[in-house]
Each structure stands twice: as C-alpha cells, then as structure tokens.
Coordinates of C-alpha atoms in Angstrom, one line a residue:
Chain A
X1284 CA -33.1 9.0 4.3
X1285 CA -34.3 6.6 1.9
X1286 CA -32.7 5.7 -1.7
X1287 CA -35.8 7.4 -3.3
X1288 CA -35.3 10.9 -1.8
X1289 CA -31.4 11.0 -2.3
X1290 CA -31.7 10.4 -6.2
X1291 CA -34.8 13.2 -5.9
X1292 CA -32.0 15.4 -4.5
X1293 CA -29.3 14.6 -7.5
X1294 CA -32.1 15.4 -9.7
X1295 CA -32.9 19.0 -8.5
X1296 CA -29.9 21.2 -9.9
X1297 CA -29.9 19.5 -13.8
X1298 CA -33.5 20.2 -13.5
X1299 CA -33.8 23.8 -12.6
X1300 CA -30.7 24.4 -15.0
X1301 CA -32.3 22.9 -18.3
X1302 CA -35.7 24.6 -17.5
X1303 CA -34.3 27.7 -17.0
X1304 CA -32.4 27.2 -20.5
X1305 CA -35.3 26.4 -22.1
X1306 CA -37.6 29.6 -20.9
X1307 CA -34.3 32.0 -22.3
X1308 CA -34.4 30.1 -25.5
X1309 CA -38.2 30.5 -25.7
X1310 CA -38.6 34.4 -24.5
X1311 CA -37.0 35.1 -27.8
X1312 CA -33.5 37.0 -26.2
X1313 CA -31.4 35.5 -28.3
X1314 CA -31.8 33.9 -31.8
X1315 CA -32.8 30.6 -31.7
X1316 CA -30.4 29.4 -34.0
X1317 CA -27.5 30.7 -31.7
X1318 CA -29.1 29.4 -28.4
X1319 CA -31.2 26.6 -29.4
X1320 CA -33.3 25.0 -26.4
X1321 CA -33.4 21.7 -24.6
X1322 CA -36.1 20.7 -26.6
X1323 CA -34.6 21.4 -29.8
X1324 CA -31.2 19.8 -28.8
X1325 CA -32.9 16.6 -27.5
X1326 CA -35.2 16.4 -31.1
X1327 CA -31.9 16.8 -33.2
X1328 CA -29.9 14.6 -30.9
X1329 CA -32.1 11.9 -31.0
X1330 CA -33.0 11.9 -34.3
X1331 CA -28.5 11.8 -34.9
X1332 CA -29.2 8.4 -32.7
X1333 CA -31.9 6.6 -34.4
X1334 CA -32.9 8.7 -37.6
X1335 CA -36.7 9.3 -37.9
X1336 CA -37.1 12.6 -39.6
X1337 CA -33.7 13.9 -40.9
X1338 CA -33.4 16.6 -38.9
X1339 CA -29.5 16.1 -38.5
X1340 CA -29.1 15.7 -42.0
X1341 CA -26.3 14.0 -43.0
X1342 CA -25.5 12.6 -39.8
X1343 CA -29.2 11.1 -38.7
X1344 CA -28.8 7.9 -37.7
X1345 CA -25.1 8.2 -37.6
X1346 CA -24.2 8.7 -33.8
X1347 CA -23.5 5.3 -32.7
X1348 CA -21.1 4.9 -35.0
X1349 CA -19.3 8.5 -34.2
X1350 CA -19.8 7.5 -30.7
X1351 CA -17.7 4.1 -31.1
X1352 CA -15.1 5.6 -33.3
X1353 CA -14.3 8.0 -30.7
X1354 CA -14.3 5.3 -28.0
X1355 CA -12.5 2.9 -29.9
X1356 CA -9.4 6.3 -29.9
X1357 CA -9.9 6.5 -26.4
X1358 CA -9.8 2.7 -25.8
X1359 CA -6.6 2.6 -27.8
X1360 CA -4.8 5.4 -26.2
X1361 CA -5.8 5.0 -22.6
X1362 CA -5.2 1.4 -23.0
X1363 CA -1.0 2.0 -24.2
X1364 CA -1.0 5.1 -21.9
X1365 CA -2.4 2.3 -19.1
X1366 CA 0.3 0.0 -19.4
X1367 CA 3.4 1.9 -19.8
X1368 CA 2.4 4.2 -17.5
X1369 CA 2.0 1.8 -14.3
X1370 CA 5.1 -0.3 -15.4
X1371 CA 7.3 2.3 -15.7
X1372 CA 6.0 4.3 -13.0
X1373 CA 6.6 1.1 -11.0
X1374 CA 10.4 1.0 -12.5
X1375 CA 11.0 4.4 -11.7
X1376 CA 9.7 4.5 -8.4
X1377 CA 11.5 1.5 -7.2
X1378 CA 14.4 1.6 -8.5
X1379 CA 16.4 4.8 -8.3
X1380 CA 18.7 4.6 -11.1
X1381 CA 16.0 3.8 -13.4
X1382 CA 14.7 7.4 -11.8
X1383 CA 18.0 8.6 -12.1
X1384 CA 18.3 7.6 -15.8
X1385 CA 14.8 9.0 -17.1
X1386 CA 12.8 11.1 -14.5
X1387 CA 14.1 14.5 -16.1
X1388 CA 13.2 13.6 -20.1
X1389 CA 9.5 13.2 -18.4
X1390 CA 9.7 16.1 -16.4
X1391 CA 10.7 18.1 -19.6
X1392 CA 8.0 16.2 -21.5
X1393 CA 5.0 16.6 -19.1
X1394 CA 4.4 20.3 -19.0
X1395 CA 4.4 20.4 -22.9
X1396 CA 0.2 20.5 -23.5
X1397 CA -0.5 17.6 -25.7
X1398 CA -2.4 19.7 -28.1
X1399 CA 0.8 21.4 -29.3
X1400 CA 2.1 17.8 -30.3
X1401 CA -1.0 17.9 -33.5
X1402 CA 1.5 18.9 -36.0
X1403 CA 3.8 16.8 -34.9
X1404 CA 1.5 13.9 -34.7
X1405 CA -0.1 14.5 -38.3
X1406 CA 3.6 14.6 -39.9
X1407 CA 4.2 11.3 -38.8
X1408 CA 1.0 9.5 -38.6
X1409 CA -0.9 11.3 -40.9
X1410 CA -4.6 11.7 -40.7
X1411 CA -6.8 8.9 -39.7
X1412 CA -6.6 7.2 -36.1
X1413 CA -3.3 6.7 -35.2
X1414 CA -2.7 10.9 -34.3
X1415 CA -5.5 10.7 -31.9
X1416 CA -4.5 7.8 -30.4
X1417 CA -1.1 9.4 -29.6
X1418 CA -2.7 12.3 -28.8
X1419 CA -4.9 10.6 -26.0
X1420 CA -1.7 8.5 -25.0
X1421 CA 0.0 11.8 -24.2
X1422 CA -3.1 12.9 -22.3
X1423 CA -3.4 10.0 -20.0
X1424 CA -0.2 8.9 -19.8
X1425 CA 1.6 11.3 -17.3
X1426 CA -1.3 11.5 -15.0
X1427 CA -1.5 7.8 -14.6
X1428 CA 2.7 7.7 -14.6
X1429 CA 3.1 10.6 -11.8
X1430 CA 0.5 8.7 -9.4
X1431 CA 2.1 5.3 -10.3
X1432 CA 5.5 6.6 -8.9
X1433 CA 3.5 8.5 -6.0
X1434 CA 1.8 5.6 -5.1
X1435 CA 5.1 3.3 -4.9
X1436 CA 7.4 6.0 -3.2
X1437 CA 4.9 6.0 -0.2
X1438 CA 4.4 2.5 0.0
X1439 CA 5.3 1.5 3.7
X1440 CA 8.3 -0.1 4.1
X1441 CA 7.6 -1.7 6.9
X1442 CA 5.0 -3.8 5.0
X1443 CA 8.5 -4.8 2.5
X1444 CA 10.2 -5.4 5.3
X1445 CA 7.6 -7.8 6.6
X1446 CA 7.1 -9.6 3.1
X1447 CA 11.3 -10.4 2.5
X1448 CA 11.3 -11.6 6.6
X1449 CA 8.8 -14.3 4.9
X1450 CA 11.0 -15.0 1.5
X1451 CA 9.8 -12.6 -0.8
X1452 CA 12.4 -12.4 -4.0
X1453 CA 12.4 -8.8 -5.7
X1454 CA 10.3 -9.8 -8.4
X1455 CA 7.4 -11.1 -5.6
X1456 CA 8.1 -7.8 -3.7
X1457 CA 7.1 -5.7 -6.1
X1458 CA 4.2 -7.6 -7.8
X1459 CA 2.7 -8.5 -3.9
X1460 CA 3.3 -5.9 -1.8
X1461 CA 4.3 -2.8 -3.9
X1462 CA 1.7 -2.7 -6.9
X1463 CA -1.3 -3.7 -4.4
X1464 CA -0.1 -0.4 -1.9
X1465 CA 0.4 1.4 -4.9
X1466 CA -3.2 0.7 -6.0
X1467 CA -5.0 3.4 -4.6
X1468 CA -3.2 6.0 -6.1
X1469 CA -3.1 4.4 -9.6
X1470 CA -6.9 4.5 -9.5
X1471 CA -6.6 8.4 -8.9
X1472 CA -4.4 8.7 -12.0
X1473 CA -6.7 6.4 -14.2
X1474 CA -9.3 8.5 -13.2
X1475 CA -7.6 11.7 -14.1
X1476 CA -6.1 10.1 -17.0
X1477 CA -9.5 8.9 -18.7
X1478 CA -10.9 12.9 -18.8
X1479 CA -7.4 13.9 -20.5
X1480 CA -8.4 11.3 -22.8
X1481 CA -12.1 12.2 -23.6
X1482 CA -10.8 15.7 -23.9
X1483 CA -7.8 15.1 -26.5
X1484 CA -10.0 12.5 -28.5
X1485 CA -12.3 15.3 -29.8
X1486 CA -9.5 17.7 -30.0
X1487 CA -7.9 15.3 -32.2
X1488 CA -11.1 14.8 -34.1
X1489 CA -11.7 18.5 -34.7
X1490 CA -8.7 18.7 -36.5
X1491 CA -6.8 15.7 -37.6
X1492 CA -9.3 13.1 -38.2
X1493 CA -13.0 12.9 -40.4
X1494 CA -15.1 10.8 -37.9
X1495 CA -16.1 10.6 -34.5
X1496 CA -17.9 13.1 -31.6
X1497 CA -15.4 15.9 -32.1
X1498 CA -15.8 16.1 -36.2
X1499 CA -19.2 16.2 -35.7
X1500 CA -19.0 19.0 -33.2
X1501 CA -16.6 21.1 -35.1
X1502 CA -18.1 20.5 -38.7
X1503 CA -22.1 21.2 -37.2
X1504 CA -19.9 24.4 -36.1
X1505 CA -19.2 25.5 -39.5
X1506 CA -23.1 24.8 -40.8
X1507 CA -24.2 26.8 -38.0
X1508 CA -25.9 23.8 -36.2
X1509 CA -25.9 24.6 -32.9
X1510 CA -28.3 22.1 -31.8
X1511 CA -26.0 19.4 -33.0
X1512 CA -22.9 21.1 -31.2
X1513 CA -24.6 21.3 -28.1
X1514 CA -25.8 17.6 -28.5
X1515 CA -22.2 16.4 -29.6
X1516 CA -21.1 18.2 -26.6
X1517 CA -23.7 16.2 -24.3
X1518 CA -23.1 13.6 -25.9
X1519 CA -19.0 13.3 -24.8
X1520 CA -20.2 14.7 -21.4
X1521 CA -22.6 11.4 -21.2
X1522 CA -19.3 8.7 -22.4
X1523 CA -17.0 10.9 -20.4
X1524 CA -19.8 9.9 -17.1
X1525 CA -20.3 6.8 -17.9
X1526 CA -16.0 5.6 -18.6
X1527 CA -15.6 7.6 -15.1
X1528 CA -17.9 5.3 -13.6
X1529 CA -17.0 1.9 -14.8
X1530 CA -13.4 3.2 -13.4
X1531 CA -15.2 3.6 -10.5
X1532 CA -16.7 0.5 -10.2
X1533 CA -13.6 -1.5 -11.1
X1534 CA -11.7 0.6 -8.3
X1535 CA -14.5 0.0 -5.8
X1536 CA -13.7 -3.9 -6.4
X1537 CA -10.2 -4.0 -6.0
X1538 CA -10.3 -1.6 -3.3
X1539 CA -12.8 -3.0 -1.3
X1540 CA -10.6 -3.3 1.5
X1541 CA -10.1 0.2 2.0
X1542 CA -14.1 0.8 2.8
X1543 CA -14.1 0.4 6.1
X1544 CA -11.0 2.7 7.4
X1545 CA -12.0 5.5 5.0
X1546 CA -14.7 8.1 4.1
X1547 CA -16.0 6.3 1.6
X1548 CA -17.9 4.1 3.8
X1549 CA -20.6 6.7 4.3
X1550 CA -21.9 6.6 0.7
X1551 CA -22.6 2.8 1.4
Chain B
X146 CA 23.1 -27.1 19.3
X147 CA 23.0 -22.9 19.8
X148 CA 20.1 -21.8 17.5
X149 CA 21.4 -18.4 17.7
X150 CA 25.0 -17.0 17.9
X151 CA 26.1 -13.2 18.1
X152 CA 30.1 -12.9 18.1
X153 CA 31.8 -10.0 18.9
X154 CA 29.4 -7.8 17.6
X155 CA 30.0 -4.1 17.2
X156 CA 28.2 -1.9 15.0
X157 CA 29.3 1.9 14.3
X158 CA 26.9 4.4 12.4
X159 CA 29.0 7.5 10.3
X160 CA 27.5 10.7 11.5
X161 CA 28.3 12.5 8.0
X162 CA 26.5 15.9 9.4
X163 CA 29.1 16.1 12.4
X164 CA 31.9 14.0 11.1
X165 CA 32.2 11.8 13.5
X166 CA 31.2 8.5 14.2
X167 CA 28.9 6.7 17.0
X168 CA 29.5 3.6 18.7
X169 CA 25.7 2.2 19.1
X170 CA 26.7 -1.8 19.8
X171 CA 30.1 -2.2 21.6
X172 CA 31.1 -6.1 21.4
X173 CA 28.1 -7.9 22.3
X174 CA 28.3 -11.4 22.4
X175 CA 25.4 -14.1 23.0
X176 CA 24.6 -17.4 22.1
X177 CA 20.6 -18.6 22.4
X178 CA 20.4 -21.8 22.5
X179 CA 17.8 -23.8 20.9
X180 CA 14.2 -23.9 22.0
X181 CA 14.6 -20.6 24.4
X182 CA 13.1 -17.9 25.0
X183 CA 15.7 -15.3 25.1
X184 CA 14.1 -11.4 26.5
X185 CA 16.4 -8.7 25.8
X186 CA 16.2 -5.8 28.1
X187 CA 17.3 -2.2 28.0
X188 CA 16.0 1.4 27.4
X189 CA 15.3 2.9 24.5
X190 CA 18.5 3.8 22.5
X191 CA 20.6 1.0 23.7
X192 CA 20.7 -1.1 20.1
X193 CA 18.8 -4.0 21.4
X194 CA 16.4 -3.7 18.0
X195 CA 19.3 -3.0 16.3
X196 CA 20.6 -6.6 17.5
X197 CA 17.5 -7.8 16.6
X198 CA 17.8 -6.9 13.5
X199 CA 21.1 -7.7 12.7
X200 CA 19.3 -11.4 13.4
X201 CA 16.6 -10.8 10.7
X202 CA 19.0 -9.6 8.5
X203 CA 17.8 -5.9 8.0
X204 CA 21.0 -4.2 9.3
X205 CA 24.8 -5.8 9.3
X206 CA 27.4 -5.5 12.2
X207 CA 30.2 -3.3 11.4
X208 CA 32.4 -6.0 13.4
X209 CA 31.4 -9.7 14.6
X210 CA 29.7 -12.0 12.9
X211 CA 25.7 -13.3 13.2
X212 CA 24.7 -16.9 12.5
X213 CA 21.3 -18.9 13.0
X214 CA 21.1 -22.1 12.6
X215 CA 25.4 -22.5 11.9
X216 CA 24.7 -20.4 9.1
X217 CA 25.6 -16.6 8.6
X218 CA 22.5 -14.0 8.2
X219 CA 23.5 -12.5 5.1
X220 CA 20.1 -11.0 4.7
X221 CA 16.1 -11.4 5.4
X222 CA 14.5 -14.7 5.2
X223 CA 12.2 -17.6 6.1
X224 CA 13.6 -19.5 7.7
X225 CA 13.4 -16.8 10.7
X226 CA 10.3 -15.4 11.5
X227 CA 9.6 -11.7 12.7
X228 CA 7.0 -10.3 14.5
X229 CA 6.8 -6.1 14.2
X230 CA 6.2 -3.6 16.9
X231 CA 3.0 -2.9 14.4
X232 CA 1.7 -5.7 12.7
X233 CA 2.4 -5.2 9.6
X234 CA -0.2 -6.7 8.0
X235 CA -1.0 -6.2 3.9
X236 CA -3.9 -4.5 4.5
X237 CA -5.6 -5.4 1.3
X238 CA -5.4 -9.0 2.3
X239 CA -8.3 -11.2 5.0
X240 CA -6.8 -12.5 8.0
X241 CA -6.7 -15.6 6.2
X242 CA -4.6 -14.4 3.5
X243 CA -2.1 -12.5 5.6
X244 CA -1.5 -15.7 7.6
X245 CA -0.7 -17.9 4.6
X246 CA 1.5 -14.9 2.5
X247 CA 4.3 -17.3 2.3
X248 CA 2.3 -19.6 0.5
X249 CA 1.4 -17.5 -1.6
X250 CA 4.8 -16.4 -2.2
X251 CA 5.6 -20.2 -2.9
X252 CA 2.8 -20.2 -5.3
X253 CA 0.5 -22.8 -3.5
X254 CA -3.2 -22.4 -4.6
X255 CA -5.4 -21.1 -3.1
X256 CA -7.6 -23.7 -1.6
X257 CA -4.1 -25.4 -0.4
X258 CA -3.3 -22.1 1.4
X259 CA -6.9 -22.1 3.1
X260 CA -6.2 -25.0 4.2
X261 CA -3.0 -24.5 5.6
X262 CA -3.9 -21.4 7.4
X263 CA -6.5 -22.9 9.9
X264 CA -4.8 -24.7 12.1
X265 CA -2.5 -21.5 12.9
X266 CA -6.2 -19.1 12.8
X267 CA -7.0 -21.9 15.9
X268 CA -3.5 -21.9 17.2
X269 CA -3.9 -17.9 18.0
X270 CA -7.6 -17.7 18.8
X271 CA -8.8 -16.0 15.3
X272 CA -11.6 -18.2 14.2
X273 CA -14.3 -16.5 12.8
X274 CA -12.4 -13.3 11.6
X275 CA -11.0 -15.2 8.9
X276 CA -12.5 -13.1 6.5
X277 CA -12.3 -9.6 8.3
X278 CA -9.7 -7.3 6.9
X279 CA -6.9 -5.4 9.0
X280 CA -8.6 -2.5 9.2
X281 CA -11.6 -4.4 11.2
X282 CA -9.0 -5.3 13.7
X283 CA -7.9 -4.3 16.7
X284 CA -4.1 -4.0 18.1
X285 CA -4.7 -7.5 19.7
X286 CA -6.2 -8.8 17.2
X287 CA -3.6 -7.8 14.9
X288 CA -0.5 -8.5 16.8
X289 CA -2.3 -12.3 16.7
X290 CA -2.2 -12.3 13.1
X291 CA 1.0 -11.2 13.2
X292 CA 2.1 -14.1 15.2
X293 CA 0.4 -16.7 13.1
X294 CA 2.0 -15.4 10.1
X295 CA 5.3 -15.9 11.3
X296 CA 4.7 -19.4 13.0
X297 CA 3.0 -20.5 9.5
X298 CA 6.4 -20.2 7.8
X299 CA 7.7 -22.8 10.9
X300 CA 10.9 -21.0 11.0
X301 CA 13.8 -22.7 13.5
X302 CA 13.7 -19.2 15.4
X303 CA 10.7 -16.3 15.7
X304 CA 11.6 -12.7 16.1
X305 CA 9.6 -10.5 18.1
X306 CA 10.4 -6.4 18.5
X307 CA 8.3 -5.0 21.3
X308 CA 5.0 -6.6 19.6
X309 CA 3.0 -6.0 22.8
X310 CA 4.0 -2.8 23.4
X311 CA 1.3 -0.9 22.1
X312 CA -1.5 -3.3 23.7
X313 CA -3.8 -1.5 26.5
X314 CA -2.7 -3.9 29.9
X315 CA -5.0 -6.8 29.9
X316 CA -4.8 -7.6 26.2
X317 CA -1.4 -7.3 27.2
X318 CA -1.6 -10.2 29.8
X319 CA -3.5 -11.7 27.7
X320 CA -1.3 -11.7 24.8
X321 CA 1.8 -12.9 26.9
X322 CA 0.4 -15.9 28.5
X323 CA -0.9 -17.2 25.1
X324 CA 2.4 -16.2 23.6
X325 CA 3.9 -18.6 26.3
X326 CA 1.7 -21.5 25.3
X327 CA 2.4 -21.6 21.7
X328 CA 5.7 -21.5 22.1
X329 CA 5.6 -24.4 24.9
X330 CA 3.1 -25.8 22.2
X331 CA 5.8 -25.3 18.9
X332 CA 8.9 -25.9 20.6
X333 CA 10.8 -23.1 19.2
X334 CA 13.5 -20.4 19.5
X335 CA 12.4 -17.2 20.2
X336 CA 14.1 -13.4 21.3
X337 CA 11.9 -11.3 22.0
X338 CA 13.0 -7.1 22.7
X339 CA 11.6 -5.8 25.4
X340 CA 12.1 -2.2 27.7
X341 CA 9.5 -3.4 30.3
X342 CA 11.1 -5.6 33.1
X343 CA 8.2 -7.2 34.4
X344 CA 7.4 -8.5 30.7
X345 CA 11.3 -10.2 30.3
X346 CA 10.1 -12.4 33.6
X347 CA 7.1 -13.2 33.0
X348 CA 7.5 -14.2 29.5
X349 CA 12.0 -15.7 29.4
X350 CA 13.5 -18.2 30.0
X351 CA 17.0 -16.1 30.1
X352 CA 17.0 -12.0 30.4
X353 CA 20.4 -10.4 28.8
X354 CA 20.0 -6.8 30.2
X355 CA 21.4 -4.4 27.9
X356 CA 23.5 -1.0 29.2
X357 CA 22.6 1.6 26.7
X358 CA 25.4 4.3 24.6
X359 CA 27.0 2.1 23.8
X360 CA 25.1 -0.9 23.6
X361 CA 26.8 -3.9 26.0
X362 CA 25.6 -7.0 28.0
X363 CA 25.6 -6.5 31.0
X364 CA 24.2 -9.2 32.4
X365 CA 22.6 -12.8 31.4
X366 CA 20.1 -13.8 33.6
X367 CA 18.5 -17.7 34.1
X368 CA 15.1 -17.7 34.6
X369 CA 14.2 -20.8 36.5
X370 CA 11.0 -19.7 37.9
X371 CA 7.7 -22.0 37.4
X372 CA 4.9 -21.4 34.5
X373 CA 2.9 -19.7 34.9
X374 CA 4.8 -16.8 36.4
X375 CA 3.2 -15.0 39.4
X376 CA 4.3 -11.8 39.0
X377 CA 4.3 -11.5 43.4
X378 CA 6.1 -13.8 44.3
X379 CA 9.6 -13.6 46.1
X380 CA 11.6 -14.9 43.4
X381 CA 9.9 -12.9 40.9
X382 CA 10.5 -9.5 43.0
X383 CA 14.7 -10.5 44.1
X384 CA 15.1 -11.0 40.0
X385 CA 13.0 -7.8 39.5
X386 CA 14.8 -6.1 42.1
X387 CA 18.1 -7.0 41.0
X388 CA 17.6 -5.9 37.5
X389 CA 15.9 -2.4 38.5
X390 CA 19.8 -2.2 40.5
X391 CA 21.3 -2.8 37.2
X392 CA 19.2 -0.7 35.5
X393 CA 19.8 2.4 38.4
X394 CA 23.3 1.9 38.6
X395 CA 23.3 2.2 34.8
X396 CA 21.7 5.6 35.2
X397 CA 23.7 6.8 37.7
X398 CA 27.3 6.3 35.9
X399 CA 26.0 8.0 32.8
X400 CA 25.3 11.0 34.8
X401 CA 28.4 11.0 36.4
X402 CA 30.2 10.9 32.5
X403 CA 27.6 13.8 31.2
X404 CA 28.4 15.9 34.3
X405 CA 32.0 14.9 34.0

C-alpha cells in the first residue's frame, strides 16, 4: 500500500466527524452559542493565534503565550517527576531495603488523585506556577516511578550475571545493564506520565493559576464562549499529540534495538 | 602450575519447606591443570553446574575450598571468563559492542574498543555482523559472540555451561571443532559442562564423570586421542563404551536404593 493511501485512511474518521459536527451546528438543533461549529471554532481559534479581527477579544493574539505558559508547567513538572522517578524507581527496585524502607509511604501516596492535593498545594505555594508544577509532578511521577521499578525487577538476571563474570562493580551494573533493560518500560511510564501531566496542568490552571490553556478554557466558560472552550480544548489535545510524539520519537531512538524482535517492525 | 583447584568440596542446600537438608555435591575434589580442557560429565541434577559455578563465583561450597589461579574465588570476575547455556548477550548492544563490554566497563573509548574487538570478531568467524544486533542472530551465531566476549577479557581460565546445547547438530559440529582451535590457538584453561558423552571426547583433554544425588567423581579420564577426533574410531568407541558402563552402573545402583 503506498504512504499516500495510508495517511488518506488516518484522515477518513476526523473528517466525517467534523463534517458531521458542523451540519448539527448549522441545521439550527441547538443554539449556536452552545454548540458552535468547526467553522466558528477554527475563526475564533485562529484569530486567539495571530489576532486579525478580535473576535476572541481579550485573548486575540494571545495563544502562544498561554500555550508556552502551560508548557513551560508541564516542562517543569514532568522534568522533576522525570528524574526522581527513574532514580528512585531504580533504588527501590534494586535494592530491597531501600523497597523495604519506602515502598508502602508510595503505595499510600499513589491512589490519592492529585487533584485533591489543590488546597494543599495553594496553602503552601500559593497562586502562580509553583502549584501546578507540583500538581503535574504528582501526575507523572508515579506512573513513570511504578514502571521504573517494573522494568528493573524483570530485568534478566542472567544478563547481571554475565556483566559481573566480566568485572562489572555495582555502580557499572546498574548504570550498563540494569537501566538499559529497564528502558523499555520507562518509556511506557514517560508516556503515561506526560498525559497525567497535560491533564493536571489545566486542572491547575482552572483553578489555582491566571495564565495558560486551562484559564483560558475555564474563564471563556464563564463568558459563555464556547467557541474558545472548544478551541482551548483542541488546542491541549494538539500539545498533548505532539509531546506524545516527540516521546515517541526519542523512544524509537534508544530503542531501536528492539525493532526487529517485536511488533513494531510492521509500521516500518 | 594447576590453573584450577576444587578441595574437598561439599555443598548442602536447607530445604526450609521440608526441614531437612540435601546433599547436592559430596566431597569432590579436582585439580585442572593449566592449559586443559577439562569436560565434566553427568546427568542432569548431579551439581556439575553447580561446580561450575562455584568456579565463577556465583554460588559458595558449604565445605572445601575453590582457588584459580592460587587464589580463592570469593566471588565473580575477570579474570575467569564464562560462557552461558544462552548467550547472554545485552541485547541493546551490536555484536561489536557485546564483544568489547569489558572495555567499556574499563572506560576505554570507543574507537579503542572497535579496535580491540576485531581481532576476536575474526577469531570466531563474525565479520560482517559487526553491526547486527542479538536479536538478528541466530543460536550459533550467538553462542560465537558469546565466546568472543569471554576470550576478549583474556582471562587465565574460560567457563563454559552446556553453551552448545541448544544448537541444531551440525552447527553443533561446527561449533566444537572451532571451539577446539581457538583454544589450541589461545593456549588456555578451559571446563566446559557437558551431559552429552560423545561431546566430552570429542572436545577434552580429561573427562571427570560425575555420579549424580549426590554429586561425586567418579572417574577422571585422560584423553590422549589425536585432533581432530574421529568420533568412529576404536579408541573413541572403548572410552565411549566405558563411560556409558559408568554411567549404567550408575543407574542401576540408584534403583536398587529407591526400590530399597
């Protein structure tokens, strides 16, 4: 099949959707204001891009910078919940008294939804950036910690055994033979971890901070602008695609090994 | 100068379910002397990995002592190589890489490593898979890398647990003669485990046939039949013949015990 007709295919179900959308808004069934069309939502979101004709109002012109200061959150959160949570999921996976010594704090932790931690977060960080940053740290931190530990308690021991016959101290074990086996699974949890993220960023924005994607959302709610919600909501939808696939791409690099034992040959 | 020297070893695993304890290894002593080729023989259960690895470091006698080299094993190393029943092989690594890990564990760079790896790529036949990964293998293939690995690290004795077991027949043949050449080539010690008789002659220079529950020598046999073995000649059928008696008689006094 050639590249042309596959990326016809991908097109087909977006398509038929959005048209289908836009004949319901245009028959009248509901009031336009409530169920605006695709056509509507694209004019008011692009005119919240680049600012031509007002149409968002206070917010024309304004959406790369919402856009960044949302990213900027989720680049900050992801980014402390990425290092702690491979280290010590490396720690605690390893070695068993550090498991021992904190394993059932975390499992206490994890099933609290981060959400609940807002009033929490706005007591001590107040309202600006630092609560959503928490807030997406929580997110994507237990994902990316569970798979980390996952990924080191089935590494094969066979493959330690083979790197200390040739020398390998601890230290070299672990940075050589258990993070690389543990790789895989990491990339699931970053990939889990970065939707948490997206998804606690505007939740933090709707409520705790003045800026960014999810204020815009929440505060277009309020004026009745349901154009701009449902081009806010596209909008994280679209940065929520395109983080997903830079993870991918960086996993496809260091994974590259993996392509031809596995499925994901086929895609090519 | 013995390379290798097992003294009185005896090594006793706690069975904590049944409260009792088993005797897998009952005083086995052997000494290997230095460039040999040392086949140990026996069935499956009769602790000659467990020996094997006592050598490597991996598991400790309960009695006995283990030294290579004059010095005690007091756990894995370099300076003996070990060669798996898989290969083992990091399979996020080339061929290339996988041969020169203990470089790269001695932080050479990586141009040095390269370097270093191709004469043992040659050695076992691998040129032009430098660059394929594990996964693009097959078993031989593998089991070469394997061997190249371990004979990178140039250790004064080389390991080897069943590593052609798994091999269809004529990679298997194919595997053992060139196994025979390197080590005629390298000049080093080797013991290789083995539970097929026909590979302990055609690969030893000495057999020590293991008797199984518990594990004992019960016999260590000279090899001084010419290279390369033909596996159908006389000598190579008495020795084969005289082991197979060894192992039946084995057999038959267990069953006598269990029936007991």
């Amino acid at each position: 099949m050639t590249a042309l007709s596959k990326s016809w295919e991908r097109a087909v179900v977006p398509v038929l959707i959005l048209a289908a959308w836009e004949i319901v808004s245009r028959s009248g069934l509901l009031p336009a204001a409530l169920l605006p069309a695709p056509s509507v939502v694209l004019h008011s979101w692009a005119d919240w891009v680049f600012g031509f004709d007002e149409t968002a109002q206070a917010n024309s012109g304004r959406w790369l910078a919402d856009a960044l200061s949302s990213a900027v959150r989720v680049a900050a959160g992801y980014g402390i919940a990425v290092a702690t949570g491979v280290l010590l999921g490396i720690a605690i996976g390893w070695w068993s008294w550090v498991e021992r010594a904190i394993e059932p704090t975390i499992q206490m932790l994890r099933p609290v939804p981060p959400v609940s931690w807002i009033p929490v977060a706005i007591i001590w960080f107040g309202i600006a950036n630092k609560p959503a940053i928490f807030l997406v740290f929580l997110g994507a931190f237990f994902p990316i910690l569970m798979n980390t530990i996952h990924g080191v308690k089935t590494a094969d021991r066979n493959l330690i055994r083979a790197a200390s016959m040739m020398g390998a101290t601890e230290q070299q074990l672990l940075r050589h033979v258990v993070f690389p086996a543990a790789l895989p699974s990491i990339f699931a949890g970053l990939r889990i971890g970065i939707g948490a993220a997206w998804m606690l960023t505007v939740t933090a924005e709707m409520v705790a901070v003045k800026s960014g994607l999810g204020y815009v959302l929440w505060d277009s709610y309020y004026f009745l602008r349901y154009d701009l919600v449902l081009a806010a909501m596209a909008s994280i939808g679209l940065l929520g695609y395109v983080t997903d696939a830079l993870i991918k791409l960086l996993m496809s690099a260091a994974l590259h090994w993996q392509h031809a034992s596995t499925l994901q040959s086929r895609e090519g | 100068m013995a390379s290798i020297e097992l003294q009185n070893i005896t090594k006793i695993y706690s069975d904590a379910k049944r409260k009792r304890d088993l005797l897998a290894i009952d005083d086995v002593s052997l000494t290997v002397e230095r460039n040999e080729f040392l086949c140990m023989l026996g069935s499956s259960g009769c602790g000659k990995s467990t020996l094997l690895n006592m050598i490597a470091g991996f598991e400790k006698p309960t009695k006995g002592t283990v030294t290579v080299g004059g010095k005690p094993v007091d756990g894995p190393g370099a300076d003996r190589g070990m060669v798996f029943q898989q290969a083992n092989l990091m399979p996020w690594l080339p061929v290339w890489e996988n041969i020169a890990f203990h470089l790269r564990l001695k932080g050479w760079r990586k141009a040095d490593r390269r370097a270093a790896a191709q004469e043992f790529i040659d050695l076992v036949g691998l040129k032009g898979f430098e660059n394929h990964y594990p996964a693009e293998l097959s078993g031989g293939m593998s089991q070469r890398v394997g061997i190249a690995r371990a004979l990178l690290m140039n250790p004064q004795v080389i390991l080897m647990d069943e590593p052609f077991a798994a091999l269809d027949a004529q990679t298997k043949m194919d595997m053992q003669e060139e196994l025979v050449a390197i080590w005629q080539k390298q000049r080093c010690t080797i013991v290789f485990v083995t539970h097929s008789v026909d590979e302990a002659l055609v690969l030893g220079t000495q057999v020590a046939v293991l008797t199984s529950r518990p594990g004992r020598l019960r016999e260590r046999i000279e090899l001084d039949l010419p290279r390369p073995r033909d596996i159908t000649s006389p000598r190579f059928n008495d020795h084969k013949r005289h082991i197979l008696n060894l192992i039946r008689e084995e057999g038959l006094q267990q069953r006598q015990v269990a029936a007991a």
